[in-house]
Structure formats: C-alpha cells, structure tokens
CSV table of C-alpha atoms in Angstrom, one decimal:
chain,number,residue,atom,x,y,z
D,1,VAL,CA,-14.8,-9.6,19.0
D,2,SER,CA,-11.2,-8.5,18.8
D,3,PHE,CA,-9.8,-5.5,20.5
D,4,GLY,CA,-9.3,-3.8,17.1
D,5,ASP,CA,-12.9,-4.4,16.2
D,6,SER,CA,-14.2,-2.8,19.4
D,7,LEU,CA,-11.7,0.0,19.1
D,8,ILE,CA,-12.8,0.8,15.6
D,9,LYS,CA,-16.5,0.7,16.5
D,10,HIS,CA,-15.9,3.0,19.5
D,11,VAL,CA,-14.0,5.5,17.4
D,12,VAL,CA,-16.7,5.5,14.7
D,13,GLU,CA,-19.4,6.0,17.3
D,14,THR,CA,-17.6,8.8,19.0
D,15,LEU,CA,-16.9,10.6,15.7
D,16,GLN,CA,-20.6,10.1,14.7
D,17,GLN,CA,-21.7,11.7,17.9
D,18,GLU,CA,-19.4,14.6,17.6
D,19,PHE,CA,-19.9,15.1,13.8
D,20,PRO,CA,-23.4,13.7,12.9
D,21,ARG,CA,-22.9,14.4,9.2
D,22,LEU,CA,-19.7,12.5,9.0
D,23,ARG,CA,-20.1,9.5,6.7
D,24,THR,CA,-16.5,8.6,5.5
D,25,PHE,CA,-14.1,6.9,7.9
D,26,ALA,CA,-10.6,6.5,6.8
D,27,THR,CA,-7.1,6.3,8.3
D,28,LEU,CA,-3.8,7.6,7.2
D,29,SER,CA,-1.5,4.7,8.1
D,30,PRO,CA,2.2,3.8,7.8
D,31,ILE,CA,3.4,0.9,5.7
D,32,PRO,CA,6.1,-0.4,8.1
D,33,GLY,CA,7.2,-3.5,6.2
D,34,LEU,CA,7.3,-2.2,2.6
D,35,ARG,CA,11.0,-1.4,2.4
D,36,ALA,CA,12.1,-4.7,3.8
D,37,TRP,CA,9.7,-6.6,1.6
D,38,LEU,CA,10.8,-4.7,-1.5
D,39,GLY,CA,14.4,-5.4,-0.6
D,40,LYS,CA,13.6,-9.1,-1.1
D,41,ASN,CA,11.1,-8.8,-4.0
D,42,ALA,CA,12.3,-5.9,-6.2
D,43,GLY,CA,13.6,-8.3,-8.9
D,44,ALA,CA,10.3,-10.2,-9.1
D,45,MET,CA,8.5,-6.9,-9.4
D,46,ILE,CA,10.7,-5.7,-12.2
D,47,GLU,CA,10.0,-9.0,-14.0
D,48,ARG,CA,6.2,-8.1,-14.0
D,49,LEU,CA,6.8,-5.1,-16.2
D,50,ASP,CA,6.3,-5.3,-19.9
D,51,GLU,CA,9.2,-4.5,-22.2
D,52,ARG,CA,8.2,-0.8,-22.7
D,53,ARG,CA,7.9,-0.1,-18.9
D,54,ARG,CA,11.1,-2.0,-18.2
D,55,ASN,CA,12.9,0.1,-20.8
D,56,GLU,CA,11.4,3.3,-19.2
D,57,LEU,CA,12.6,2.2,-15.8
D,58,GLY,CA,16.1,1.4,-17.2
D,59,ARG,CA,16.4,4.9,-18.8
D,60,ALA,CA,15.3,6.4,-15.5
D,61,VAL,CA,18.0,4.6,-13.5
D,62,GLY,CA,20.6,4.9,-16.2
D,63,VAL,CA,21.0,1.3,-17.3
D,64,ASP,CA,19.8,-0.8,-20.3
D,65,SER,CA,18.5,-3.7,-18.2
D,66,PRO,CA,17.2,-2.6,-14.7
D,67,GLN,CA,17.9,-5.0,-11.9
D,68,ALA,CA,16.7,-5.0,-8.3
D,69,VAL,CA,19.8,-3.1,-7.1
D,70,HIS,CA,19.1,-0.2,-9.5
D,71,LEU,CA,15.5,0.2,-8.4
D,72,LEU,CA,16.5,0.0,-4.7
D,73,ASP,CA,19.3,2.6,-5.2
D,74,ALA,CA,16.9,4.9,-7.0
D,75,ALA,CA,14.2,4.4,-4.3
D,76,ASP,CA,16.6,5.8,-1.8
D,77,ARG,CA,16.0,9.2,-3.5
D,78,ALA,CA,12.3,8.7,-3.5
D,79,GLN,CA,11.4,12.1,-2.1
D,80,SER,CA,13.2,13.9,-5.0
D,81,LEU,CA,11.4,11.9,-7.7
D,82,ASP,CA,9.1,13.9,-10.1
D,83,GLU,CA,5.4,12.8,-10.3
D,84,GLY,CA,6.0,11.3,-13.8
D,85,SER,CA,9.1,9.4,-12.9
D,86,PRO,CA,9.1,5.7,-13.9
D,87,VAL,CA,10.8,4.9,-10.6
D,88,ARG,CA,8.1,6.7,-8.6
D,89,GLN,CA,5.4,4.8,-10.6
D,90,MET,CA,7.2,1.5,-10.0
D,91,LEU,CA,7.4,2.2,-6.2
D,92,LEU,CA,3.7,3.0,-6.1
D,93,GLN,CA,2.9,-0.2,-7.9
D,94,CYS,CA,5.1,-2.2,-5.6
D,95,ALA,CA,3.4,-0.7,-2.6
D,96,ALA,CA,0.0,-1.5,-4.0
D,97,HIS,CA,1.1,-5.0,-4.7
D,98,TYR,CA,2.5,-5.4,-1.2
D,99,LEU,CA,-0.7,-4.2,0.4
D,100,ALA,CA,-3.2,-5.9,-1.8
D,101,ARG,CA,-1.5,-9.1,-2.9
D,102,ALA,CA,1.4,-10.0,-0.6
D,103,LEU,CA,-0.2,-12.6,1.7
D,104,VAL,CA,1.1,-15.3,4.0
D,105,ASP,CA,-1.4,-17.9,5.0
D,106,GLY,CA,-4.1,-15.8,3.5
D,107,LYS,CA,-3.2,-12.7,5.6
D,108,PRO,CA,-1.5,-9.5,4.6
D,109,VAL,CA,2.3,-9.5,5.2
D,110,ASP,CA,2.2,-5.9,6.5
D,111,PRO,CA,1.2,-5.7,10.2
D,112,VAL,CA,-0.8,-2.5,9.9
D,113,ALA,CA,-2.6,-3.8,6.8
D,114,ARG,CA,-3.4,-7.0,8.7
D,115,PHE,CA,-4.9,-5.0,11.5
D,116,HIS,CA,-7.1,-2.7,9.4
D,117,LEU,CA,-8.1,-5.3,6.8
D,118,GLY,CA,-8.9,-7.8,9.6
D,119,ASN,CA,-11.2,-5.2,11.0
D,120,GLY,CA,-13.1,-4.8,7.7
D,121,ALA,CA,-11.4,-1.9,6.0
D,122,ARG,CA,-10.3,-1.8,2.4
D,123,VAL,CA,-7.0,-0.5,1.0
D,124,GLU,CA,-8.2,2.8,-0.5
D,125,ARG,CA,-5.3,5.1,-1.6
D,126,LEU,CA,-1.5,5.5,-1.5
D,127,ASN,CA,-0.1,8.8,-0.4
D,128,TRP,CA,3.3,9.6,-1.9
D,129,ALA,CA,5.4,11.5,0.6
D,130,GLY,CA,2.7,11.1,3.3
D,131,ASP,CA,5.5,10.7,5.8
D,132,PRO,CA,8.6,12.5,4.7
D,133,SER,CA,10.4,11.9,8.1
D,134,ALA,CA,13.5,9.7,8.3
D,135,LYS,CA,11.5,7.0,9.9
D,136,GLY,CA,8.9,7.2,7.1
D,137,HIS,CA,11.6,6.9,4.4
D,138,LYS,CA,13.2,4.0,6.2
D,139,GLN,CA,9.9,2.1,6.5
D,140,SER,CA,8.2,2.9,3.2
D,141,TYR,CA,10.1,5.5,1.2
D,142,GLY,CA,7.8,8.0,2.7
D,143,MET,CA,4.6,6.5,1.4
D,144,MET,CA,1.5,6.1,3.6
D,145,VAL,CA,-1.9,4.5,2.9
D,146,ASN,CA,-5.5,5.3,3.5
D,147,TYR,CA,-7.7,2.4,4.8
D,148,LEU,CA,-11.4,3.1,4.3
D,149,TYR,CA,-14.0,1.8,6.7
D,150,ASP,CA,-17.3,1.5,4.7
D,151,LEU,CA,-19.7,0.6,7.5
D,152,LYS,CA,-22.0,-1.2,5.2
D,153,ARG,CA,-19.2,-3.4,3.8
D,154,ILE,CA,-17.1,-4.3,6.8
D,155,ASP,CA,-18.5,-7.8,7.1
D,156,LYS,CA,-18.1,-8.3,3.3
D,157,HIS,CA,-14.4,-7.2,3.5
D,158,ARG,CA,-13.8,-9.5,6.5
D,159,SER,CA,-15.3,-12.4,4.5
D,160,LEU,CA,-13.0,-11.6,1.6
D,161,LEU,CA,-10.0,-11.7,3.8
D,162,ALA,CA,-11.1,-15.0,5.3
D,163,GLU,CA,-10.9,-16.3,1.7
D,164,GLY,CA,-7.4,-14.9,1.3
D,165,LYS,CA,-8.5,-11.9,-0.8
D,166,VAL,CA,-7.9,-8.2,0.1
D,167,ALA,CA,-10.6,-5.6,-0.3
D,168,ALA,CA,-9.0,-2.8,-2.3
D,169,SER,CA,-10.2,0.2,-4.4
D,170,ARG,CA,-10.0,0.1,-8.2
D,171,GLU,CA,-7.0,2.4,-8.1
D,172,ILE,CA,-5.1,0.0,-5.8
D,173,GLU,CA,-6.3,-3.1,-7.7
D,174,SER,CA,-5.1,-1.5,-11.0
D,175,LEU,CA,-1.7,-0.5,-9.6
D,176,SER,CA,-1.1,-3.9,-7.9
D,177,ALA,CA,-1.8,-5.7,-11.2
D,178,PHE,CA,0.9,-3.7,-13.0
D,179,ARG,CA,-1.5,-2.7,-15.7
C-alpha cells in the first residue's frame, strides 16, 4: 500500500464522517508539466488536426499554415482567449492528450497525473483558467484538472493503468482523440 493510497483512503473516510451524504470525491489539481511538454510536442499536435481545423487555427494565429511557434506564441495569451477560440480549443485538446495519452513506460508523463491515476482516480474534467496565477500560467497556461475518485472503480482504474491505459471521462477521451 503506497503512501498516496493510504492518504486518499484517510481523506475519503474523514470526509464521509464529516459529510455522510457526500458521494463524489474529486480534486482540483495542477498540470505542472503541460507547458514544457507542449513546447516539445506542439508541432505533432498540430499535425493531428484535420484540414478544416488547421485552417481555423491558422486564421486565429494570423498565418496560412500554423506551426508550433505560432501556437506557442498564441498560448502565451491564453487567459485572454474567448471560449470559442480555435487556440483555446487546441490548448484544451493538447492538455487532454497530455493527461490521457502521454505515457512513458506505461505511466503518465505528468507527475500529478501519475500520483492520482496510480491511486485509482480518473481524469474527469479540464478547467480553463483554473489557476490564473503567474505560476499557473507558467505550468499549464492556467488550466487545472479534476481527478475523480469513484470508490467502486478505483481497482479497475489501477488495473487499466497497469496495462498502460488511462481512465478518463468521455469528455477527456473525446478531446484527447482530436475528434
């Protein structure tokens, strides 16, 4: 039993004692490695876009053929992006891909994801501007993530991770697949 596992169980037990009707257990967590990862992988992420989406992204960043440098420059202004912005949508998709599909040796690249997923959580939801601080912007363009602990599925989620698969909500799966 890892420290994280016993810590999660202790927190859940404490919350259940204090709030007996509480049934949903989720975190609001940072994504500390996203910006560095995207700095190395932005070009590959742009290549995943279909022609229509690539053209939309190009128009949003003011070029015909968007490259990694254009996305990264636009991402620096993440907090000012409108909800419908192609750059914002692209950053959300990249974050979902990073959390749900970026693995090394079958484990998530992101250290916080590795902790929560290793303890049986699933990647539930991205939160745009969840951390608008300078540190939040420097780590993840201000995005944060919810990890959901479904007590009935913790063992299933751990088993998935042991197979090199990340438990994720439908929303995260869809975003990460660039659909």
